[in-house]
Short mmCIF file of C-alpha atoms in Angstrom, two decimals:
data_model
loop_
_atom_site.label_atom_id
_atom_site.label_comp_id
_atom_site.label_asym_id
_atom_site.label_seq_id
_atom_site.Cartn_x
_atom_site.Cartn_y
_atom_site.Cartn_z
CA UNK A 23 27.08 14.75 31.64
CA UNK A 24 27.60 12.73 34.80
CA UNK A 25 31.14 14.05 35.04
CA UNK A 26 29.72 17.54 35.56
CA UNK A 27 29.21 16.85 39.24
CA UNK A 28 32.75 15.59 39.70
CA UNK A 29 34.20 17.21 42.73
CA UNK A 30 30.82 18.49 43.88
CA UNK A 31 29.94 15.51 46.05
CA UNK A 32 32.47 16.26 48.71
CA UNK A 33 32.45 17.30 52.31
CA UNK A 34 32.01 21.05 52.32
CA UNK A 35 32.73 23.52 55.07
CA UNK A 36 29.77 25.85 55.27
CA UNK A 37 31.07 29.23 56.39
CA UNK A 38 29.40 31.45 58.96
CA UNK A 39 28.33 33.76 56.10
CA UNK A 40 25.82 31.03 55.23
CA UNK A 41 24.29 31.38 58.70
CA UNK A 42 25.80 28.10 59.88
CA UNK A 43 28.48 27.86 62.48
CA UNK A 44 31.97 27.87 60.99
CA UNK A 45 33.52 24.45 60.96
CA UNK A 46 30.26 22.53 60.57
CA UNK A 47 30.62 19.90 57.86
CA UNK A 48 27.88 18.35 55.80
CA UNK A 49 28.28 15.26 53.65
CA UNK A 50 26.86 15.78 50.19
CA UNK A 51 25.59 12.33 49.31
CA UNK A 52 23.59 12.17 46.11
CA UNK A 53 21.32 9.26 47.12
CA UNK A 54 20.25 11.05 50.30
CA UNK A 55 19.53 14.25 48.37
CA UNK A 56 17.46 12.37 45.82
CA UNK A 57 15.46 10.69 48.53
CA UNK A 58 14.49 14.07 49.95
CA UNK A 59 13.42 15.36 46.51
CA UNK A 60 14.80 18.85 47.08
CA UNK A 61 14.16 21.79 44.80
CA UNK A 62 15.95 24.92 43.57
CA UNK A 63 15.12 27.82 41.30
CA UNK A 64 17.11 29.32 38.41
CA UNK A 65 16.68 32.66 36.63
CA UNK A 66 18.07 32.96 33.10
CA UNK A 67 18.09 36.11 30.96
CA UNK A 68 17.42 36.63 27.27
CA UNK A 69 17.01 33.02 26.09
CA UNK A 70 15.42 32.15 22.79
CA UNK A 71 13.31 29.01 22.33
CA UNK A 72 16.30 26.87 21.44
CA UNK A 73 18.15 27.99 24.58
CA UNK A 74 15.12 27.27 26.76
CA UNK A 75 14.77 23.80 25.27
CA UNK A 76 18.42 23.02 25.99
CA UNK A 77 18.18 24.42 29.51
CA UNK A 78 15.17 22.26 30.36
CA UNK A 79 16.99 19.18 29.09
CA UNK A 80 20.13 20.09 31.06
CA UNK A 81 18.12 20.62 34.24
CA UNK A 82 16.53 17.19 33.79
CA UNK A 83 20.04 15.73 33.70
CA UNK A 84 20.99 17.74 36.76
CA UNK A 85 17.98 16.31 38.59
CA UNK A 86 18.91 12.75 37.65
CA UNK A 87 22.44 13.31 38.94
CA UNK A 88 21.73 15.34 42.06
CA UNK A 89 18.11 14.79 42.99
CA UNK A 90 17.30 18.50 42.75
CA UNK A 91 14.28 19.60 40.73
CA UNK A 92 14.86 23.10 39.36
CA UNK A 93 12.16 25.69 38.70
CA UNK A 94 13.16 27.66 35.60
CA UNK A 95 12.43 31.39 35.52
CA UNK A 96 13.09 33.71 32.57
CA UNK A 97 13.42 37.41 31.80
CA UNK A 98 14.31 39.57 28.85
CA UNK A 99 17.48 41.64 29.20
CA UNK A 100 15.68 44.98 29.14
CA UNK A 101 13.74 44.44 32.37
CA UNK A 102 16.15 42.00 34.02
CA UNK A 103 17.98 44.40 36.33
CA UNK A 104 14.79 45.84 37.80
CA UNK A 105 13.36 42.34 38.29
CA UNK A 106 16.50 41.17 40.09
CA UNK A 107 16.55 44.33 42.19
CA UNK A 108 12.90 43.89 43.19
CA UNK A 109 13.41 40.20 43.99
CA UNK A 110 16.41 41.09 46.14
CA UNK A 111 14.35 43.54 48.17
CA UNK A 112 11.48 41.09 48.60
CA UNK A 113 13.65 38.07 49.37
CA UNK A 114 12.33 36.16 46.34
CA UNK A 115 15.54 35.99 44.28
CA UNK A 116 16.12 32.64 42.59
CA UNK A 117 18.63 30.29 44.18
CA UNK A 118 20.88 30.79 41.14
CA UNK A 119 20.62 33.88 38.94
CA UNK A 120 22.07 34.95 35.63
CA UNK A 121 23.28 38.54 35.46
CA UNK A 122 24.85 40.90 32.96
CA UNK A 123 28.18 42.71 33.11
CA UNK A 124 27.03 45.92 34.76
CA UNK A 125 24.50 44.25 37.06
CA UNK A 126 26.92 42.27 39.19
CA UNK A 127 28.51 44.97 41.36
CA UNK A 128 25.26 46.95 41.55
CA UNK A 129 23.39 43.95 42.93
CA UNK A 130 26.26 42.57 45.03
CA UNK A 131 26.54 45.93 46.78
CA UNK A 132 22.91 45.51 47.86
CA UNK A 133 23.52 42.06 49.33
CA UNK A 134 21.78 40.21 46.52
CA UNK A 135 24.28 37.39 46.19
CA UNK A 136 26.07 34.95 48.43
CA UNK A 137 29.89 34.99 48.54
CA UNK A 138 31.20 31.75 47.00
CA UNK A 139 34.87 31.99 48.01
CA UNK A 140 34.65 28.97 50.33
CA UNK A 141 33.46 26.82 47.43
CA UNK A 142 36.07 28.15 45.03
CA UNK A 143 38.91 27.20 47.36
CA UNK A 144 40.38 24.00 46.02
CA UNK A 145 37.77 23.69 43.27
CA UNK A 146 39.44 21.79 40.41
CA UNK A 147 37.66 23.80 37.70
CA UNK A 148 38.81 27.24 38.83
CA UNK A 149 41.93 27.33 36.66
CA UNK A 150 39.94 26.75 33.49
CA UNK A 151 38.42 30.24 33.50
CA UNK A 152 40.08 33.26 31.93
CA UNK A 153 41.39 35.25 34.89
CA UNK A 154 39.88 38.66 33.96
CA UNK A 155 36.48 37.04 33.47
CA UNK A 156 36.73 35.27 36.80
CA UNK A 157 37.73 38.51 38.54
CA UNK A 158 34.72 40.22 37.01
CA UNK A 159 32.50 38.23 39.37
CA UNK A 160 34.17 39.74 42.45
CA UNK A 161 33.20 42.82 44.44
CA UNK A 162 34.60 44.27 47.64
CA UNK A 163 37.21 41.54 47.94
CA UNK A 164 34.71 38.65 47.69
CA UNK A 165 33.65 36.43 44.79
CA UNK A 166 29.95 36.37 43.96
CA UNK A 167 29.61 34.95 40.46
CA UNK A 168 31.15 32.71 37.81
CA UNK A 169 31.26 33.64 34.10
CA UNK A 170 29.34 31.58 31.58
CA UNK A 171 30.10 33.43 28.35
CA UNK A 172 31.44 36.74 27.11
CA UNK A 173 30.81 39.32 24.42
CA UNK A 174 34.43 39.91 23.42
CA UNK A 175 35.16 43.00 21.33
CA UNK A 176 37.84 43.44 18.70
CA UNK A 177 38.55 45.26 15.42
CA UNK A 178 36.24 44.13 12.60
CA UNK A 179 36.47 44.68 8.85
CA UNK A 180 34.64 44.13 5.56
CA UNK A 181 37.30 42.22 3.65
CA UNK A 182 35.60 42.74 0.27
CA UNK A 183 35.77 46.51 0.71
CA UNK A 184 39.38 46.34 1.96
CA UNK A 185 40.33 44.47 -1.20
CA UNK A 186 39.30 47.52 -3.23
CA UNK A 187 42.28 49.38 -1.78
CA UNK A 188 44.68 46.45 -2.08
CA UNK A 189 44.37 44.99 1.44
CA UNK A 190 43.80 41.26 1.23
CA UNK A 191 45.91 39.67 3.96
CA UNK A 192 47.54 41.39 6.94
CA UNK A 193 45.13 43.42 9.05
CA UNK A 194 46.12 46.36 11.26
CA UNK A 195 47.66 45.59 14.64
CA UNK A 196 48.04 49.10 16.05
CA UNK A 197 46.40 52.52 16.01
CA UNK A 198 48.65 53.96 13.30
CA UNK A 199 47.97 51.14 10.88
CA UNK A 200 44.24 51.19 11.60
CA UNK A 201 44.06 54.92 10.97
CA UNK A 202 46.14 54.60 7.80
CA UNK A 203 43.73 51.97 6.48
CA UNK A 204 40.80 54.28 7.13
CA UNK A 205 42.64 56.92 5.13
CA UNK A 206 43.05 54.55 2.17
CA UNK A 207 39.36 53.73 2.25
CA UNK A 208 38.27 57.36 2.31
CA UNK A 209 36.84 58.91 -0.85
CA UNK A 210 38.97 61.98 -0.31
CA UNK A 211 41.99 59.76 -0.99
CA UNK A 212 40.43 57.86 -3.86
CA UNK A 213 38.84 55.15 -1.72
CA UNK A 214 35.27 53.84 -1.91
CA UNK A 215 33.74 55.23 1.33
CA UNK A 216 32.67 58.57 2.75
CA UNK A 217 33.11 57.40 6.37
CA UNK A 218 35.23 54.20 6.57
CA UNK A 219 35.17 53.88 10.38
CA UNK A 220 31.99 53.37 12.39
CA UNK A 221 32.49 54.02 16.11
CA UNK A 222 29.22 52.39 17.21
CA UNK A 223 27.08 55.48 17.63
CA UNK A 224 23.66 54.13 18.63
CA UNK A 225 20.74 54.77 20.97
CA UNK A 226 22.46 52.92 23.80
CA UNK A 227 26.09 53.08 24.97
CA UNK A 228 27.94 51.90 21.86
CA UNK A 229 30.19 54.95 21.68
CA UNK A 230 31.16 54.51 25.33
CA UNK A 231 32.06 50.90 24.54
CA UNK A 232 34.34 51.95 21.67
CA UNK A 233 36.08 54.59 23.79
CA UNK A 234 36.52 52.09 26.63
CA UNK A 235 38.36 49.71 24.33
CA UNK A 236 40.65 52.48 23.14
CA UNK A 237 41.21 53.46 26.76
CA UNK A 238 42.59 50.04 27.72
CA UNK A 239 44.63 49.93 24.51
CA UNK A 240 46.28 53.17 25.63
CA UNK A 241 47.01 51.60 29.02
CA UNK A 242 44.35 53.62 30.82
CA UNK A 243 41.56 52.81 33.26
CA UNK A 244 38.47 54.43 34.69
CA UNK A 245 39.63 54.67 38.30
CA UNK A 246 42.80 54.86 40.36
CA UNK A 247 43.44 52.63 43.37
CA UNK A 248 41.38 54.93 45.60
CA UNK A 249 38.37 54.93 43.29
CA UNK A 250 38.91 58.40 41.82
CA UNK A 251 37.98 58.87 38.17
CA UNK A 252 41.10 59.31 36.03
CA UNK A 253 39.77 59.49 32.48
CA UNK A 254 41.55 62.82 32.01
CA UNK A 255 44.90 61.10 32.59
CA UNK A 256 47.46 60.97 29.79
CA UNK A 257 46.17 57.58 28.65
CA UNK A 258 42.52 58.59 28.78
CA UNK A 259 43.23 61.75 26.82
CA UNK A 260 45.26 59.85 24.21
CA UNK A 261 42.35 57.44 23.72
CA UNK A 262 39.81 60.22 23.22
CA UNK A 263 42.07 62.22 20.93
CA UNK A 264 42.50 59.11 18.80
CA UNK A 265 38.75 58.51 18.65
CA UNK A 266 37.97 62.14 17.83
CA UNK A 267 40.63 62.27 15.13
CA UNK A 268 38.57 59.97 12.88
CA UNK A 269 35.71 62.45 12.97
CA UNK A 270 37.93 65.53 12.72
CA UNK A 271 39.65 64.10 9.61
CA UNK A 272 36.45 63.03 7.90
CA UNK A 273 37.07 59.31 8.36
CA UNK A 274 33.93 58.82 10.46
CA UNK A 275 30.54 60.50 10.45
CA UNK A 276 28.88 61.41 13.79
CA UNK A 277 25.48 61.56 12.10
CA UNK A 278 25.49 57.88 11.14
CA UNK A 279 23.63 56.26 14.03
CA UNK A 280 22.65 52.60 14.28
CA UNK A 281 19.03 52.41 15.40
CA UNK A 282 19.30 48.94 16.95
CA UNK A 283 17.44 47.02 14.24
CA UNK A 284 18.29 46.07 10.69
CA UNK A 285 21.77 45.98 9.15
CA UNK A 286 24.61 47.82 10.87
CA UNK A 287 26.58 50.43 8.89
CA UNK A 288 29.34 47.87 8.27
CA UNK A 289 26.85 45.28 7.03
CA UNK A 290 25.21 47.93 4.81
CA UNK A 291 28.61 48.79 3.32
CA UNK A 292 28.57 52.36 4.64
CA UNK A 293 31.67 51.54 6.70
CA UNK A 294 34.42 48.95 6.43
CA UNK A 295 35.96 49.14 9.92
CA UNK A 296 34.51 49.07 13.42
CA UNK A 297 35.04 47.76 16.95
CA UNK A 298 32.48 45.07 17.76
CA UNK A 299 31.90 41.39 18.54
CA UNK A 300 30.35 38.27 17.01
CA UNK A 301 27.16 40.33 16.92
CA UNK A 302 28.47 41.86 13.65
CA UNK A 303 28.62 38.70 11.50
CA UNK A 304 25.33 37.57 13.01
CA UNK A 305 23.81 40.86 11.95
CA UNK A 306 25.06 40.16 8.45
CA UNK A 307 23.61 36.66 8.53
CA UNK A 308 20.21 38.05 9.49
CA UNK A 309 20.13 41.15 7.30
CA UNK A 310 22.52 40.71 4.38
CA UNK A 311 23.65 37.06 4.15
CA UNK A 312 25.68 37.68 1.03
CA UNK A 313 28.28 39.73 2.92
CA UNK A 314 28.56 37.52 6.02
CA UNK A 315 31.67 35.78 4.69
CA UNK A 316 33.36 39.16 4.28
CA UNK A 317 32.90 40.23 7.93
CA UNK A 318 36.26 39.33 9.47
CA UNK A 319 37.86 39.95 12.85
CA UNK A 320 41.42 41.01 13.48
CA UNK A 321 43.29 40.99 16.75
CA UNK A 322 42.54 43.78 19.21
CA UNK A 323 44.75 46.77 18.52
CA UNK A 324 47.63 48.14 20.55
CA UNK A 325 48.12 51.89 20.84
CA UNK A 326 51.73 51.69 19.63
CA UNK A 327 53.54 49.48 17.12
CA UNK A 328 54.84 46.37 18.85
CA UNK A 329 52.55 46.89 21.83
CA UNK A 330 50.33 44.31 23.49
CA UNK A 331 46.84 43.93 22.06
CA UNK A 332 44.09 44.91 24.48
CA UNK A 333 40.31 44.91 24.50
CA UNK A 334 37.28 44.43 26.72
CA UNK A 335 34.59 41.83 27.13
CA UNK A 336 31.07 42.23 28.41
CA UNK A 337 30.79 39.18 30.67
CA UNK A 338 27.60 37.41 31.71
CA UNK A 339 27.65 35.37 34.87
CA UNK A 340 25.77 33.21 37.36
CA UNK A 341 25.59 33.75 41.11
CA UNK A 342 23.82 32.32 44.17
CA UNK A 343 20.97 34.35 45.65
CA UNK A 344 21.69 35.47 49.21
CA UNK A 345 18.21 34.37 50.31
CA UNK A 346 18.71 30.73 49.28
CA UNK A 347 17.74 28.19 51.91
CA UNK A 348 20.09 25.63 50.41
CA UNK A 349 23.44 27.23 49.58
CA UNK A 350 25.12 23.89 49.09
CA UNK A 351 22.50 22.73 46.61
CA UNK A 352 22.72 26.09 44.85
CA UNK A 353 26.48 25.62 44.52
CA UNK A 354 25.89 22.22 42.93
CA UNK A 355 23.64 23.88 40.36
CA UNK A 356 26.03 26.79 39.80
CA UNK A 357 29.03 24.53 39.25
CA UNK A 358 26.97 22.29 36.97
CA UNK A 359 25.98 25.25 34.80
CA UNK A 360 29.54 26.57 34.58
CA UNK A 361 31.06 23.19 33.78
CA UNK A 362 32.80 22.70 30.46
CA UNK A 363 29.83 21.16 28.66
CA UNK A 364 27.26 23.61 29.99
CA UNK A 365 29.48 26.64 29.38
CA UNK A 366 29.88 25.59 25.77
CA UNK A 367 26.12 25.53 25.29
CA UNK A 368 25.68 28.90 27.02
CA UNK A 369 28.20 30.50 24.68
CA UNK A 370 26.75 28.83 21.59
CA UNK A 371 23.06 29.45 22.32
CA UNK A 372 23.38 32.91 23.85
CA UNK A 373 25.66 34.08 21.05
CA UNK A 374 28.94 34.74 22.85
CA UNK A 375 32.39 33.29 23.35
CA UNK A 376 33.39 30.83 26.07
CA UNK A 377 34.72 32.14 29.40
CA UNK A 378 36.76 28.95 29.84
CA UNK A 379 40.20 28.33 28.36
CA UNK A 380 39.45 24.65 27.77
CA UNK A 381 36.72 25.64 25.28
CA UNK A 382 38.90 27.56 22.83
CA UNK A 383 38.55 24.62 20.43
CA UNK A 384 34.83 24.04 21.04
CA UNK A 385 33.12 22.58 18.00
CA UNK A 386 30.68 25.47 17.52
CA UNK A 387 33.58 27.92 17.21
CA UNK A 388 34.49 26.36 13.85
CA UNK A 389 31.76 28.50 12.29
CA UNK A 390 33.02 31.70 13.93
CA UNK A 391 35.79 33.80 12.46
CA UNK A 392 39.02 32.84 14.23
CA UNK A 393 39.88 36.45 15.00
CA UNK A 394 37.07 36.64 17.54
CA UNK A 395 38.28 33.54 19.34
CA UNK A 396 41.90 34.73 19.35
CA UNK A 397 40.81 38.07 20.83
CA UNK A 398 39.47 36.39 23.96
CA UNK A 399 42.91 35.98 25.52
CA UNK A 400 43.43 39.75 25.43
CA UNK A 401 40.07 40.71 26.91
CA UNK A 402 39.70 42.46 30.23
CA UNK A 403 36.54 43.69 31.96
CA UNK A 404 34.90 47.01 32.63
CA UNK A 405 35.47 48.64 36.04
CA UNK A 406 33.77 46.86 38.92
CA UNK A 407 31.61 49.57 40.48
CA UNK A 408 27.99 49.59 41.66
CA UNK A 409 27.47 52.80 39.68
CA UNK A 410 28.49 51.48 36.29
CA UNK A 411 24.98 51.63 34.84
CA UNK A 412 24.85 55.37 35.47
CA UNK A 413 28.50 56.01 34.65
CA UNK A 414 28.39 54.39 31.22
CA UNK A 415 25.45 56.61 30.23
CA UNK A 416 27.37 59.72 31.29
CA UNK A 417 30.43 58.57 29.35
CA UNK A 418 28.34 57.98 26.24
CA UNK A 419 26.85 61.48 26.47
CA UNK A 420 30.32 62.97 26.86
CA UNK A 421 31.65 61.01 23.89
CA UNK A 422 28.84 62.39 21.73
CA UNK A 423 29.99 65.90 22.58
CA UNK A 424 33.58 64.97 21.85
CA UNK A 425 33.07 63.45 18.40
CA UNK A 426 31.03 66.48 17.36
CA UNK A 427 33.93 68.62 18.58
CA UNK A 428 31.69 70.79 20.74
CA UNK A 429 34.42 70.72 23.38
CA UNK A 430 38.06 69.70 23.32
CA UNK A 431 38.91 66.16 24.48
CA UNK A 432 40.70 67.58 27.52
CA UNK A 433 37.65 69.61 28.58
CA UNK A 434 35.30 66.70 27.94
CA UNK A 435 37.31 64.35 30.14
CA UNK A 436 37.88 66.87 32.92
CA UNK A 437 34.14 67.45 33.18
CA UNK A 438 33.50 63.72 32.96
CA UNK A 439 35.88 62.99 35.84
CA UNK A 440 34.03 65.47 38.00
CA UNK A 441 30.69 63.94 37.07
CA UNK A 442 31.84 60.38 37.74
CA UNK A 443 33.29 61.34 41.12
CA UNK A 444 29.95 62.92 42.03
CA UNK A 445 28.19 59.70 41.10
CA UNK A 446 30.53 57.46 43.10
CA UNK A 447 30.37 59.70 46.17
CA UNK A 448 26.56 59.86 46.18
#
């Protein structure tokens, strides 16, 4: 892995944002760094034992190449945001930190991370990242983080159930075809299922995630250029009307809720169509291995026939803590961990897809349904706002009301826009 530090040992201009006079240059010479036996710290989130073992081995290699010993810290995902927030306030944030999709803007807005734009300028690796995933690490016009892997969503099917209605090859590519397939699968039309489509109702924000994918497929977005919520726009309304139509026509059941453990409705055979990620076949592997081979991914849908596929990815990233005493050393570690080899291991061991274009043929992807990999090129990111944690909960609540048809889609979205604008103005 010696090539991972290629381009790192260079003369770097340390910007005034690092607390060093602009224009000062420092030669990064590995022998000198090793002689000083410097140290860094790294926080990773949600690793299992296999991931921890790999990380320790990788950090040993990093030390042999750079001279930096790295203290490894860990957290589960559930408590990670609060831990990072507390460490930011106390000035004890790790030199390099892992963060989830919704955490980045929330923490960057509080000054948790160091801007890395000066390092990205002229960095040879920069073009290897998918552009939307790279942009997801930016906030307020500055770059704070680099992606390591992504949870890319797309349309997923149970091929064995589809075969019962004569579908064995071409999968839907647009909303009309997807809806028509649900109709074929419905018992009311002679199909095998009561509720063919599962929209990811769960105890978290699964329904919000499904609506968000439909929103981008309709060409919509959460905010306009001035930051005003525009979910009640024509595109936002079209997306919600489409989602609600499955429930209104008896093609989905709002009372089927995934509890977060055990087999999902698709893996159980209660549904044959959903929007999800590689989590779905892994759920089958863990809970119903016999159906794993039947869990297949199609391309993300387009709203109209002949349209461009679109979807979203939940992107996990690494950034440099603003309190670091060695920003240049932290950059060496960050670029090491986002190199081609390290990024491949992150994606494989953390259960996602690579954020780098040069890993689309990574060896571990051979065991993953090709549809998931193909979907990556069409994946964008959720809106970059410090309030996303709160906003996504409000959207999920509103979607619950919509699918139960308590209010019309137009009324749901109008109220939601008002709520989101209140949140962003607070």
